[in-house]
Amino acid sequence: MLATLGNSPWTVLAEGVSEQISVGIGEVTIAISFVVLALWIPLRQRPGLGTILNAIVVGIAIGVTLQVVSEQAGRLGIRLALVAGGIALVGVGSGLYLTSRLGPGPRDGLMTGLHAKTGRSLRLVRTVIEVTV
């Protein structure tokens, strides 16, 4: 977010809600994750420990990172490093909780649940979710 080089649809949603209700983006991210988890109910998806931890830890990490990382990151090189670091952290974090078989994150579980329910390709389901957000 601080790199100002673009955000994911979920981050844009969380930022917008955060600004509208004057609550930190980390807290809003956690709340959105639990709303998404509620959407699992009709899909008969079962959350695991990793699912719940993902919903909470991602929001906390966003809040802490925004407090620690300076908004003075004006130079393009620093901004690109922030983007690369963020992508690397998401990749490592996703790899850790997905390979541990402790359950998918809220958004991934919604995707796999809709895929199983509708028979549509994962690519199509994920694209529709991302565009809808």
GROMACS .gro file of C-alpha atoms in nm:
model
  133
    1MET     CA    1   0.000   0.000   0.000
    2LEU     CA    2   0.279   0.241   0.089
    3ALA     CA    3   0.453   0.172  -0.241
    4THR     CA    4   0.156   0.331  -0.421
    5LEU     CA    5   0.213   0.102  -0.717
    6GLY     CA    6  -0.126  -0.067  -0.706
    7ASN     CA    7  -0.322  -0.286  -0.467
    8SER     CA    8  -0.516  -0.609  -0.483
    9PRO     CA    9  -0.896  -0.583  -0.502
   10TRP     CA   10  -0.926  -0.707  -0.141
   11THR     CA   11  -0.685  -0.438  -0.018
   12VAL     CA   12  -0.876  -0.170  -0.207
   13LEU     CA   13  -1.199  -0.293  -0.043
   14ALA     CA   14  -1.039  -0.291   0.303
   15GLU     CA   15  -0.891   0.057   0.248
   16GLY     CA   16  -1.227   0.194   0.136
   17VAL     CA   17  -1.416   0.046   0.430
   18SER     CA   18  -1.141   0.162   0.667
   19GLU     CA   19  -1.167   0.519   0.543
   20GLN     CA   20  -1.547   0.520   0.554
   21ILE     CA   21  -1.582   0.391   0.911
   22SER     CA   22  -1.257   0.529   1.058
   23VAL     CA   23  -1.126   0.192   1.172
   24GLY     CA   24  -0.774   0.067   1.103
   25ILE     CA   25  -0.722  -0.129   0.783
   26GLY     CA   26  -0.586  -0.425   0.980
   27GLU     CA   27  -0.906  -0.454   1.181
   28VAL     CA   28  -1.118  -0.413   0.869
   29THR     CA   29  -0.917  -0.685   0.694
   30ILE     CA   30  -0.988  -0.922   0.985
   31ALA     CA   31  -1.360  -0.838   0.976
   32ILE     CA   32  -1.379  -0.893   0.599
   33SER     CA   33  -1.203  -1.228   0.641
   34PHE     CA   34  -1.470  -1.343   0.886
   35VAL     CA   35  -1.748  -1.223   0.655
   36VAL     CA   36  -1.589  -1.430   0.377
   37LEU     CA   37  -1.572  -1.726   0.617
   38ALA     CA   38  -1.946  -1.692   0.674
   39LEU     CA   39  -1.989  -1.737   0.298
   40TRP     CA   40  -1.833  -2.083   0.339
   41ILE     CA   41  -2.139  -2.211   0.530
   42PRO     CA   42  -2.365  -2.281   0.230
   43LEU     CA   43  -2.062  -2.421   0.044
   44ARG     CA   44  -2.001  -2.671   0.326
   45GLN     CA   45  -1.637  -2.570   0.350
   46ARG     CA   46  -1.461  -2.647   0.677
   47PRO     CA   47  -1.205  -2.404   0.814
   48GLY     CA   48  -0.887  -2.530   0.973
   49LEU     CA   49  -0.655  -2.374   1.226
   50GLY     CA   50  -0.459  -2.218   0.939
   51THR     CA   51  -0.779  -2.063   0.806
   52ILE     CA   52  -0.855  -1.887   1.134
   53LEU     CA   53  -0.493  -1.786   1.189
   54ASN     CA   54  -0.474  -1.650   0.834
   55ALA     CA   55  -0.786  -1.439   0.891
   56ILE     CA   56  -0.637  -1.286   1.205
   57VAL     CA   57  -0.261  -1.274   1.138
   58VAL     CA   58  -0.290  -1.106   0.796
   59GLY     CA   59  -0.489  -0.819   0.947
   60ILE     CA   60  -0.248  -0.780   1.238
   61ALA     CA   61   0.050  -0.788   1.000
   62ILE     CA   62  -0.102  -0.517   0.783
   63GLY     CA   63  -0.170  -0.294   1.083
   64VAL     CA   64   0.177  -0.340   1.233
   65THR     CA   65   0.355  -0.298   0.898
   66LEU     CA   66   0.176   0.028   0.826
   67GLN     CA   67   0.280   0.160   1.168
   68VAL     CA   68   0.644   0.052   1.128
   69VAL     CA   69   0.719   0.126   0.763
   70SER     CA   70   0.771   0.492   0.692
   71GLU     CA   71   0.541   0.672   0.454
   72GLN     CA   72   0.852   0.858   0.340
   73ALA     CA   73   0.923   0.584   0.087
   74GLY     CA   74   0.903   0.828  -0.202
   75ARG     CA   75   1.180   0.703  -0.427
   76LEU     CA   76   1.082   0.450  -0.691
   77GLY     CA   77   1.358   0.209  -0.591
   78ILE     CA   78   1.231   0.193  -0.233
   79ARG     CA   79   0.873   0.154  -0.352
   80LEU     CA   80   0.971  -0.132  -0.585
   81ALA     CA   81   1.158  -0.299  -0.298
   82LEU     CA   82   0.844  -0.272  -0.082
   83VAL     CA   83   0.638  -0.439  -0.356
   84ALA     CA   84   0.894  -0.717  -0.407
   85GLY     CA   85   0.922  -0.773  -0.032
   86GLY     CA   86   0.545  -0.787   0.006
   87ILE     CA   87   0.508  -1.038  -0.275
   88ALA     CA   88   0.786  -1.253  -0.127
   89LEU     CA   89   0.627  -1.247   0.220
   90VAL     CA   90   0.287  -1.344   0.081
   91GLY     CA   91   0.447  -1.628  -0.115
   92VAL     CA   92   0.638  -1.764   0.183
   93GLY     CA   93   0.341  -1.724   0.418
   94SER     CA   94   0.103  -1.891   0.175
   95GLY     CA   95   0.346  -2.176   0.120
   96LEU     CA   96   0.379  -2.234   0.493
   97TYR     CA   97   0.011  -2.253   0.578
   98LEU     CA   98  -0.098  -2.433   0.260
   99THR     CA   99   0.167  -2.705   0.283
  100SER     CA  100   0.091  -2.760   0.651
  101ARG     CA  101  -0.260  -2.873   0.551
  102LEU     CA  102  -0.415  -2.660   0.823
  103GLY     CA  103  -0.678  -2.516   0.591
  104PRO     CA  104  -0.689  -2.254   0.316
  105GLY     CA  105  -0.721  -1.883   0.380
  106PRO     CA  106  -1.073  -1.739   0.379
  107ARG     CA  107  -1.057  -1.618   0.018
  108ASP     CA  108  -0.892  -1.936  -0.112
  109GLY     CA  109  -1.154  -2.149   0.062
  110LEU     CA  110  -1.432  -1.941  -0.092
  111MET     CA  111  -1.273  -2.001  -0.432
  112THR     CA  112  -1.236  -2.377  -0.386
  113GLY     CA  113  -1.585  -2.405  -0.239
  114LEU     CA  114  -1.744  -2.222  -0.532
  115HIS     CA  115  -1.536  -2.433  -0.771
  116ALA     CA  116  -1.661  -2.755  -0.609
  117LYS     CA  117  -2.023  -2.632  -0.596
  118THR     CA  118  -2.044  -2.494  -0.952
  119GLY     CA  119  -1.797  -2.715  -1.139
  120ARG     CA  120  -1.646  -2.403  -1.299
  121SER     CA  121  -1.270  -2.375  -1.342
  122LEU     CA  122  -1.064  -2.235  -1.056
  123ARG     CA  123  -0.935  -1.967  -1.291
  124LEU     CA  124  -1.287  -1.850  -1.374
  125VAL     CA  125  -1.409  -1.865  -1.014
  126ARG     CA  126  -1.107  -1.670  -0.885
  127THR     CA  127  -1.141  -1.411  -1.160
  128VAL     CA  128  -1.510  -1.359  -1.085
  129ILE     CA  129  -1.437  -1.322  -0.713
  130GLU     CA  130  -1.158  -1.070  -0.773
  131VAL     CA  131  -1.364  -0.866  -1.021
  132THR     CA  132  -1.669  -0.872  -0.794
  133VAL     CA  133  -1.477  -0.736  -0.497
   0.00000   0.00000   0.00000
